[in-house]
PDB file of C-alpha atoms in Angstrom:
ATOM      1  CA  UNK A   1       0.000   0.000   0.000  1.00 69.00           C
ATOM      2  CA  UNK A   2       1.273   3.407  -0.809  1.00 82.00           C
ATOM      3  CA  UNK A   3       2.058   5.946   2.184  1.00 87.00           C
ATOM      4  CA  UNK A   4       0.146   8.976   1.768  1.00 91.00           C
ATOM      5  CA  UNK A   5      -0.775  11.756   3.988  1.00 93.00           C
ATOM      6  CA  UNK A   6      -4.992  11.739   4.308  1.00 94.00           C
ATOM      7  CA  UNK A   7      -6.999  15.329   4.299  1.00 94.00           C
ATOM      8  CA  UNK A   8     -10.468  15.439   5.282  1.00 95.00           C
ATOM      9  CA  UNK A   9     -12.845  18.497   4.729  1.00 94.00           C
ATOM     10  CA  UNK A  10     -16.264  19.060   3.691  1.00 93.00           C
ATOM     11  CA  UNK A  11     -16.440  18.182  -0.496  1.00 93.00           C
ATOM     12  CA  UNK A  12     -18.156  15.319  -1.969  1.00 93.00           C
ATOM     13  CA  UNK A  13     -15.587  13.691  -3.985  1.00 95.00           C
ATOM     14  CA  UNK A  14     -11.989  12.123  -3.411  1.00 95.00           C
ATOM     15  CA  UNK A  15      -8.941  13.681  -4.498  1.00 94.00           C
ATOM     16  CA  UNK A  16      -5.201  12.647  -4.962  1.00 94.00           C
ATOM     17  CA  UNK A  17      -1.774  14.995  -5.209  1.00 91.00           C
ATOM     18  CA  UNK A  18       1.496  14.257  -6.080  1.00 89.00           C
ATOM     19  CA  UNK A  19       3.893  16.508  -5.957  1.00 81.00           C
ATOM     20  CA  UNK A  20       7.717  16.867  -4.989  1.00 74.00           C
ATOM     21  CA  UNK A  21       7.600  12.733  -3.700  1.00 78.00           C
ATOM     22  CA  UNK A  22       4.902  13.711  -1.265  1.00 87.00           C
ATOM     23  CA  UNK A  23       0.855  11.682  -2.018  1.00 92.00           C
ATOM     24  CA  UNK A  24      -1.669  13.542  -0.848  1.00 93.00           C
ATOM     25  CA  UNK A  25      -5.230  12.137  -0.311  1.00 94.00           C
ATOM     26  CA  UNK A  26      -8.144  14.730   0.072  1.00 95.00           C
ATOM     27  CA  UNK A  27     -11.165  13.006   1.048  1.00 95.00           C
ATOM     28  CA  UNK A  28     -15.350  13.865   2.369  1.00 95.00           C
ATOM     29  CA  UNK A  29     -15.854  13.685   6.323  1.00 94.00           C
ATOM     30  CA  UNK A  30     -17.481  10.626   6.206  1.00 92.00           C
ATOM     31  CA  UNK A  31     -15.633   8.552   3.631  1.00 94.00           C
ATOM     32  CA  UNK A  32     -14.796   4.948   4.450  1.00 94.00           C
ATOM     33  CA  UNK A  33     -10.509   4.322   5.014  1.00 94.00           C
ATOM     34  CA  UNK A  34     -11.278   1.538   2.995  1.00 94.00           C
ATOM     35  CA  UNK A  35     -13.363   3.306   0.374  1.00 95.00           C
ATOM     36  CA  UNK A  36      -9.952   5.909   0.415  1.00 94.00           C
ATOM     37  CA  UNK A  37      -7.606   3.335   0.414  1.00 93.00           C
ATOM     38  CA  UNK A  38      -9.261   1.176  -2.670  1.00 94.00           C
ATOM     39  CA  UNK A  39      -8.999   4.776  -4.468  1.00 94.00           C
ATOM     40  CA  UNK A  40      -5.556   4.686  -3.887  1.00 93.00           C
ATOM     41  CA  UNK A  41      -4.589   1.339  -4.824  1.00 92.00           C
ATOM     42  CA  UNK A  42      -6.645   1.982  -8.321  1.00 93.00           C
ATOM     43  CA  UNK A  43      -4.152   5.179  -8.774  1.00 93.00           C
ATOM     44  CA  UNK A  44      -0.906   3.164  -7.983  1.00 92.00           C
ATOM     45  CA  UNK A  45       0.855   3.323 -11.853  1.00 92.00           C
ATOM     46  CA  UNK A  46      -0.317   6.411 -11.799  1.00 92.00           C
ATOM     47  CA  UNK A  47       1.496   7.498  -8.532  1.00 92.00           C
ATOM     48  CA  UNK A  48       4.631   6.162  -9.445  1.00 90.00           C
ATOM     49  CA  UNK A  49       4.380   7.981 -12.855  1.00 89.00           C
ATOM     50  CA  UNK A  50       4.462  10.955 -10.993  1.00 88.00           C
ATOM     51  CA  UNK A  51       6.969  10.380  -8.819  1.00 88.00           C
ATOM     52  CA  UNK A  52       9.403   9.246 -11.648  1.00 86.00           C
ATOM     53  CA  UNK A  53       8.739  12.053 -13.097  1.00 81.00           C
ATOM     54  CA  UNK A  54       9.622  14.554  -9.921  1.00 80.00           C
ATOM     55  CA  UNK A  55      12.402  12.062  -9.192  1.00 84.00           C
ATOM     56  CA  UNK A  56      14.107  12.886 -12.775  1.00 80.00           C
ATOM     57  CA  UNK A  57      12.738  16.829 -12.454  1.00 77.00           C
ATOM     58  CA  UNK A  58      15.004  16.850  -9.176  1.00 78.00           C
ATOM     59  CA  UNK A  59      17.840  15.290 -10.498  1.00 80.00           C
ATOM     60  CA  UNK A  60      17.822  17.416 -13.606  1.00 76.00           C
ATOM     61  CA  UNK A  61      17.468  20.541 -11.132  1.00 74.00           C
ATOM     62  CA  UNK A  62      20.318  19.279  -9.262  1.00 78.00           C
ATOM     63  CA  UNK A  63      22.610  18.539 -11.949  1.00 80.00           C
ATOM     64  CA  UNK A  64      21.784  21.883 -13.597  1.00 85.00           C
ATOM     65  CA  UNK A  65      25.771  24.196 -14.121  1.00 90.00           C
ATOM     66  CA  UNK A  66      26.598  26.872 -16.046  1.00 94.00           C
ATOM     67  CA  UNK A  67      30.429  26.804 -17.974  1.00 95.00           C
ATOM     68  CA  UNK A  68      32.139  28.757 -20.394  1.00 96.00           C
ATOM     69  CA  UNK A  69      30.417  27.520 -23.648  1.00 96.00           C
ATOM     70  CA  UNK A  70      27.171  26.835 -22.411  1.00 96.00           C
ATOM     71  CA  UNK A  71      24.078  28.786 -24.109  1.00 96.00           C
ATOM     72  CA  UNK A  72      21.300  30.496 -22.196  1.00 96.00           C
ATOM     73  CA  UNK A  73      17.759  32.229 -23.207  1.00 96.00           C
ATOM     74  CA  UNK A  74      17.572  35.368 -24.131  1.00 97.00           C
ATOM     75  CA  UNK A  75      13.910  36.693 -25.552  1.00 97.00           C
ATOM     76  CA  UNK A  76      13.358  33.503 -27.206  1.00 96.00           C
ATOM     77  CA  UNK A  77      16.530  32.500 -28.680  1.00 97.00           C
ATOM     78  CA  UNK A  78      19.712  30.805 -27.169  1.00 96.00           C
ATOM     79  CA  UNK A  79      23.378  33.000 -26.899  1.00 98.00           C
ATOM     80  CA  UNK A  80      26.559  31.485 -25.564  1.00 98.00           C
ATOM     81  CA  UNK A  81      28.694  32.758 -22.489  1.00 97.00           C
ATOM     82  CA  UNK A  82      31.742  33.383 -22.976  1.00 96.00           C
ATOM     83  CA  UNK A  83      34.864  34.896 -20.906  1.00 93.00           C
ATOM     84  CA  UNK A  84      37.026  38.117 -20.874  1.00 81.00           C
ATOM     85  CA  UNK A  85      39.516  38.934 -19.542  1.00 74.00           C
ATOM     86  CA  UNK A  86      38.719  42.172 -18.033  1.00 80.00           C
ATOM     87  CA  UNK A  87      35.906  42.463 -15.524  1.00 85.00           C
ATOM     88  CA  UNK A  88      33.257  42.911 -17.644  1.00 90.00           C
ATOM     89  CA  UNK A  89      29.627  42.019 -17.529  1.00 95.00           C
ATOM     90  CA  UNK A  90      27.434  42.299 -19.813  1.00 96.00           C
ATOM     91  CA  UNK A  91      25.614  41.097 -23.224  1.00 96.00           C
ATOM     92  CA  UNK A  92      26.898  42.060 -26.475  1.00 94.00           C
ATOM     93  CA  UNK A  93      27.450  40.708 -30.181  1.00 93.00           C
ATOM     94  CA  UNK A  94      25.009  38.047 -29.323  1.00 96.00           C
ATOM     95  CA  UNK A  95      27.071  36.487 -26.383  1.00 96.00           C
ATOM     96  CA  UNK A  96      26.518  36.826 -23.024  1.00 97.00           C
ATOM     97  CA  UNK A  97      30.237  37.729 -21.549  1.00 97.00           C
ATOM     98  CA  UNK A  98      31.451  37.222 -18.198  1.00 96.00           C
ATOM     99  CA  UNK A  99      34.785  37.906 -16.721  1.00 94.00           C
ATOM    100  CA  UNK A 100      37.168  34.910 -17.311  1.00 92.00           C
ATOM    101  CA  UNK A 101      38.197  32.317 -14.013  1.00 92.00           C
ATOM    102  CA  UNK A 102      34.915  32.179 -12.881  1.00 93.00           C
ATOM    103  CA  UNK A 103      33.284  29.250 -10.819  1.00 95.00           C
ATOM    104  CA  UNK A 104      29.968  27.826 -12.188  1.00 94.00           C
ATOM    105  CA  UNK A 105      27.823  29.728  -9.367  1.00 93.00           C
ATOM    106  CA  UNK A 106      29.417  32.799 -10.224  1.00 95.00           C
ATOM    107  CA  UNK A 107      29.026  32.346 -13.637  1.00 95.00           C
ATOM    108  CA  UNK A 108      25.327  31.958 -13.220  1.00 95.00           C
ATOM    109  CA  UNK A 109      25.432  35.320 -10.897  1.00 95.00           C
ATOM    110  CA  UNK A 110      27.401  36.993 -13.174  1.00 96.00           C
ATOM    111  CA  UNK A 111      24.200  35.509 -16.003  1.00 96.00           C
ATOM    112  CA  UNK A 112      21.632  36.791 -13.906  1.00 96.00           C
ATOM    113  CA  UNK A 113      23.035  40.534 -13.210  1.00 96.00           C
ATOM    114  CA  UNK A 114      23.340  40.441 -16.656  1.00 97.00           C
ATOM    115  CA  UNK A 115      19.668  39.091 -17.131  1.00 97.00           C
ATOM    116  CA  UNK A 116      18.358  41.465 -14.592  1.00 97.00           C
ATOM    117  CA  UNK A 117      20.147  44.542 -16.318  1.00 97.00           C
ATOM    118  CA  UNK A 118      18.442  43.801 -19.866  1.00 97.00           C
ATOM    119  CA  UNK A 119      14.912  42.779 -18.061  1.00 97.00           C
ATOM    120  CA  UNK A 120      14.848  46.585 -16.792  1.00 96.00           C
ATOM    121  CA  UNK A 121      15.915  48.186 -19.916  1.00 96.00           C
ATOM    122  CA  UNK A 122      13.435  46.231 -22.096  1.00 97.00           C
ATOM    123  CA  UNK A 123      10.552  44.835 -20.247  1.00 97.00           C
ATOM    124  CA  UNK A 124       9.904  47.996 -18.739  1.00 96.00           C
ATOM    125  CA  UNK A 125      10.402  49.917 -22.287  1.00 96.00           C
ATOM    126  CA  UNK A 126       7.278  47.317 -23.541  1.00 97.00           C
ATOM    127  CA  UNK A 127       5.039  48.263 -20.530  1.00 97.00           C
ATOM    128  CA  UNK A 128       5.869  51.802 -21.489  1.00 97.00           C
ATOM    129  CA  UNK A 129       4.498  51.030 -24.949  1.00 97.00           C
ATOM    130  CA  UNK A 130       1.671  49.277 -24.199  1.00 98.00           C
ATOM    131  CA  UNK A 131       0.415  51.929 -21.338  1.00 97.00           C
ATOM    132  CA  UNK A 132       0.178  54.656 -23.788  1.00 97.00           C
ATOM    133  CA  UNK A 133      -1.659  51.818 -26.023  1.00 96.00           C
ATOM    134  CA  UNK A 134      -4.349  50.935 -23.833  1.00 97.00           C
ATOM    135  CA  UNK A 135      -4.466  54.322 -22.061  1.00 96.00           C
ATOM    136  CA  UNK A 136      -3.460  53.383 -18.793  1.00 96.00           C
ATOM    137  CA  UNK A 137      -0.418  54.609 -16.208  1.00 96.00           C
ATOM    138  CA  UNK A 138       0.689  51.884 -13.852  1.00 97.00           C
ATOM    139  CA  UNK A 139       2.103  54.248 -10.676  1.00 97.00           C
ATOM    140  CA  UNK A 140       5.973  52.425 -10.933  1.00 97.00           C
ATOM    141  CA  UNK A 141       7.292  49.515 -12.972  1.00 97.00           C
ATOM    142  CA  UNK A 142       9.773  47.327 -11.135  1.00 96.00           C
ATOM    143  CA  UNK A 143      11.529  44.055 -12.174  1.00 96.00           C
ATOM    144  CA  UNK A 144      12.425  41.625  -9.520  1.00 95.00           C
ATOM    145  CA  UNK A 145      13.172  38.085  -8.239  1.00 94.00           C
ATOM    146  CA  UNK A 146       9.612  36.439  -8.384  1.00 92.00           C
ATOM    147  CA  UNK A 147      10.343  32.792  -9.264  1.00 88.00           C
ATOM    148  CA  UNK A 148       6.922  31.716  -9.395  1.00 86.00           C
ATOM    149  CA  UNK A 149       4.839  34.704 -11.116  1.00 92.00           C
ATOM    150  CA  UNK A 150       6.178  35.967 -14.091  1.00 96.00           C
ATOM    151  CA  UNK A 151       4.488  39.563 -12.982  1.00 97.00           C
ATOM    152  CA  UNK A 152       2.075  40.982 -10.670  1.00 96.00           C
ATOM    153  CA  UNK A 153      -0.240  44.076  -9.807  1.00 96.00           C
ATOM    154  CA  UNK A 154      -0.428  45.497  -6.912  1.00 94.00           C
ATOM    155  CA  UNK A 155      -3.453  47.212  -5.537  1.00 92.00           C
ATOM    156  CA  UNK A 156      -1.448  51.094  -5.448  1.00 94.00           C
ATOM    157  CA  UNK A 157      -1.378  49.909  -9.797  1.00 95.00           C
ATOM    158  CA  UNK A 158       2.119  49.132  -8.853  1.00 96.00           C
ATOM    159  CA  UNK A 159       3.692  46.526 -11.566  1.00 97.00           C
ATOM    160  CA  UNK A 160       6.761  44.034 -10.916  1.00 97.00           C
ATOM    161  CA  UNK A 161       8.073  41.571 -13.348  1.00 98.00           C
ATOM    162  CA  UNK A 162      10.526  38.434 -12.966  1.00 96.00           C
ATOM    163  CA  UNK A 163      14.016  39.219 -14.233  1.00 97.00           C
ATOM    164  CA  UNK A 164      13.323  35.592 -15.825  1.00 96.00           C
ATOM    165  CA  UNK A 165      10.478  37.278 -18.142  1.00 97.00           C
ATOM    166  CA  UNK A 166      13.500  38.246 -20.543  1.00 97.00           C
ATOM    167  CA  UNK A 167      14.173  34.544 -20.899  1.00 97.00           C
ATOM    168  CA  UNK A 168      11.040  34.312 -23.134  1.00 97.00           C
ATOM    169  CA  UNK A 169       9.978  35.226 -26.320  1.00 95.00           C
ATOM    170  CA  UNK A 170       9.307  38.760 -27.156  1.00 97.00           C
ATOM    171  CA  UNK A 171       5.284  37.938 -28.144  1.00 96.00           C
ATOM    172  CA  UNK A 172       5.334  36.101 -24.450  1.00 97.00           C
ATOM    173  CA  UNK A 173       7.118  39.079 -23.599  1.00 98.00           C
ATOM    174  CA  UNK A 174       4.154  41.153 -24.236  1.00 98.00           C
ATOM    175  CA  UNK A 175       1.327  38.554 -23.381  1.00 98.00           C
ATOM    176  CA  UNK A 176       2.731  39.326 -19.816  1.00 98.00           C
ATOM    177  CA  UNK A 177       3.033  42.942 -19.625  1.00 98.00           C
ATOM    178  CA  UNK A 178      -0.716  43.445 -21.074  1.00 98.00           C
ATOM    179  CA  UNK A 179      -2.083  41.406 -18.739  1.00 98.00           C
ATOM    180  CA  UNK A 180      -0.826  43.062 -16.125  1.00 98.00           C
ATOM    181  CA  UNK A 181      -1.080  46.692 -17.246  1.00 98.00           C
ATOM    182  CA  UNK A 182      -5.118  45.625 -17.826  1.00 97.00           C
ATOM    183  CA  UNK A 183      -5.472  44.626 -14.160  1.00 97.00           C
ATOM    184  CA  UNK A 184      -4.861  48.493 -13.899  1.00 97.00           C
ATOM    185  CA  UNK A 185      -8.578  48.696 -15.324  1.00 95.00           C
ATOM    186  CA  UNK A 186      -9.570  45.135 -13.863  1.00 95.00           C
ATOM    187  CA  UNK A 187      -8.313  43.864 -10.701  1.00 93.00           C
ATOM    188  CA  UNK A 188     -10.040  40.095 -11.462  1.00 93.00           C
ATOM    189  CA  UNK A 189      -9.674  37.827 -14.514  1.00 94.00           C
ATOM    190  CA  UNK A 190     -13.224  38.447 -15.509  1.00 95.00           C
ATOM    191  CA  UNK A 191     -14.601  38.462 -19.027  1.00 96.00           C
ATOM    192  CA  UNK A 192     -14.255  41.772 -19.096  1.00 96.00           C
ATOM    193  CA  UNK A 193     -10.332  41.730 -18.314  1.00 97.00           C
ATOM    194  CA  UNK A 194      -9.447  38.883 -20.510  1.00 97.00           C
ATOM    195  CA  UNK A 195     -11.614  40.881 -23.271  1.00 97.00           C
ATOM    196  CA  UNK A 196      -9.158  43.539 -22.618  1.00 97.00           C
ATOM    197  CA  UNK A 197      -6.666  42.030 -23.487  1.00 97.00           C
ATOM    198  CA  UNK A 198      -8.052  40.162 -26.397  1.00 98.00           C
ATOM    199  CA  UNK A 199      -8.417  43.733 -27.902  1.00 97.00           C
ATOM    200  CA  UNK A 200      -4.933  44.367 -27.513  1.00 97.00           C
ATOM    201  CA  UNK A 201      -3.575  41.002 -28.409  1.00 98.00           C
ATOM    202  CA  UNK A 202      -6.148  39.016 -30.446  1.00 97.00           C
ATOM    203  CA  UNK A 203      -3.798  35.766 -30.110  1.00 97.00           C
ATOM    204  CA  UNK A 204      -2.966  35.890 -26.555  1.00 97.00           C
ATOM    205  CA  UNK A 205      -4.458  32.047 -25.994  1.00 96.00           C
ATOM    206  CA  UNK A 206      -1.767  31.012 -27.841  1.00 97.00           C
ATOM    207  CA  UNK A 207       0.770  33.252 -25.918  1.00 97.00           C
ATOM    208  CA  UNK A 208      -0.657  32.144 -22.863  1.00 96.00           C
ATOM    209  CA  UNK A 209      -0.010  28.347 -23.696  1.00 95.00           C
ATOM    210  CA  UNK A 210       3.055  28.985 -25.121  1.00 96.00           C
ATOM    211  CA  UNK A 211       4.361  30.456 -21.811  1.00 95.00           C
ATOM    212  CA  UNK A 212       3.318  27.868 -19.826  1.00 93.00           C
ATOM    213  CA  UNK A 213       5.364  25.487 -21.631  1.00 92.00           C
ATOM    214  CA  UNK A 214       7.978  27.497 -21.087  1.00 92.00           C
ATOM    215  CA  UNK A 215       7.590  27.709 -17.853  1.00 90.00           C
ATOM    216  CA  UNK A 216       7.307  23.841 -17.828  1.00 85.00           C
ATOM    217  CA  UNK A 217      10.901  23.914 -19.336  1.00 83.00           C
ATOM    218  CA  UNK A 218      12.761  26.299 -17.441  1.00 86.00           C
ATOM    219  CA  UNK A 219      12.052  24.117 -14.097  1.00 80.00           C
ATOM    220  CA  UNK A 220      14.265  21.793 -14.819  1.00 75.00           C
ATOM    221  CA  UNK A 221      16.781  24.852 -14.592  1.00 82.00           C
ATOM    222  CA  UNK A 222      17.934  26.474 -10.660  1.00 85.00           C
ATOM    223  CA  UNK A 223      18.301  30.055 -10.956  1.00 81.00           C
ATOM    224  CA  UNK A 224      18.045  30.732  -7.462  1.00 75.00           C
TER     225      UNK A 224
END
């Protein structure tokens, strides 16, 4: 029998959750343990499916180093690091350089200063674009650290984007930075707000799935 942690509230049907090697079973009040633990053995390929599949995300995760030579994202499209000799840090001629001697964390620092430098100058240059588009004024535009939301909207219309935005491409670039700057006229996902944003970017289901996949892909990647 598979070990699983059991949660009971008030709903009406069973539920299971895998996630990082933990099973979680959500269950009614009233529902049998043998009722729950039939469930369970019915879901058992499917467990260990999952867990294979955090197992290898985790080992992937672990395993991820940046070196000399490597190549990274940039807006879509993948650049190679390379060293100088002087302290230098910075992206240019399609190469991300990095001063030479370098460990693999530092090199990834070193990326990420880098990645954080080009988020500011661009990401907030497309917000800039798009407010005067959809006539709105966001009260700052900040990029920061977020590893799980690629932006957010704060109720003082106050907008912050990931530094890992720039990673993407620049139409998932944009998908982003509309949807926030229209929570400055809709603070839900409501018709209305994903309406606004249809107006602005009549494709935007497809940028939407398109950056979850990339999302998907850049997990197997520690930037933290």
């Amino acid at each position: 029998m598979v070990d699983y942690t059991l949660t009971r509230s008030v709903r009406k049907t069973i539920a299971l959750h895998v996630r990082d090697g933990s099973i979680e079973v959500r269950a009614p009040l009233k529902s049998p343990q043998s009722i729950i633990d039939n469930f369970v053995s019915s879901k058992e390929k499917w467990i260990e499916d999952k867990l294979l599949y955090f197992r290898d995300r985790a080992e992937q995760r672990a395993n991820f180093h940046l070196n000399y030579g490597d190549c990274i994202l940039y807006r879509g499209k993948k650049y190679p690091i390379e060293s100088r000799f002087a302290d230098f840090v910075g992206f240019e001629d399609d190469r991300f350089y990095v001063p030479a001697g370098l460990s693999s964390g530092e090199i990834k620092e070193a990326c990420i200063q880098i990645y954080r430098k080009l988020a500011k100058q661009e990401i907030v240059s497309r917000t800039q674009f798009f407010a005067e588009q959809m006539s709105v004024t966001p009260t700052a535009i900040r990029v920061n650290g977020a590893k799980t939301r690629w932006g957010s909207c704060s109720s003082k219309k106050s907008l912050n984007f990931s530094w890992r935005l720039i990673m993407a491409d620049d139409d998932l670039i944009d998908y982003v930075v509309v949807h926030e700057l229209a929570h400055l006229s809709e603070m839900n996902h409501s018709n209305r707000f994903w309406s606004i944003i249809e107006s602005v970017l009549p494709d935007y289901k497809r940028r939407k799935a398109k950056l979850k996949e990339l999302h998907l892909n850049l997990g197997d990647e520690t930037w933290d």
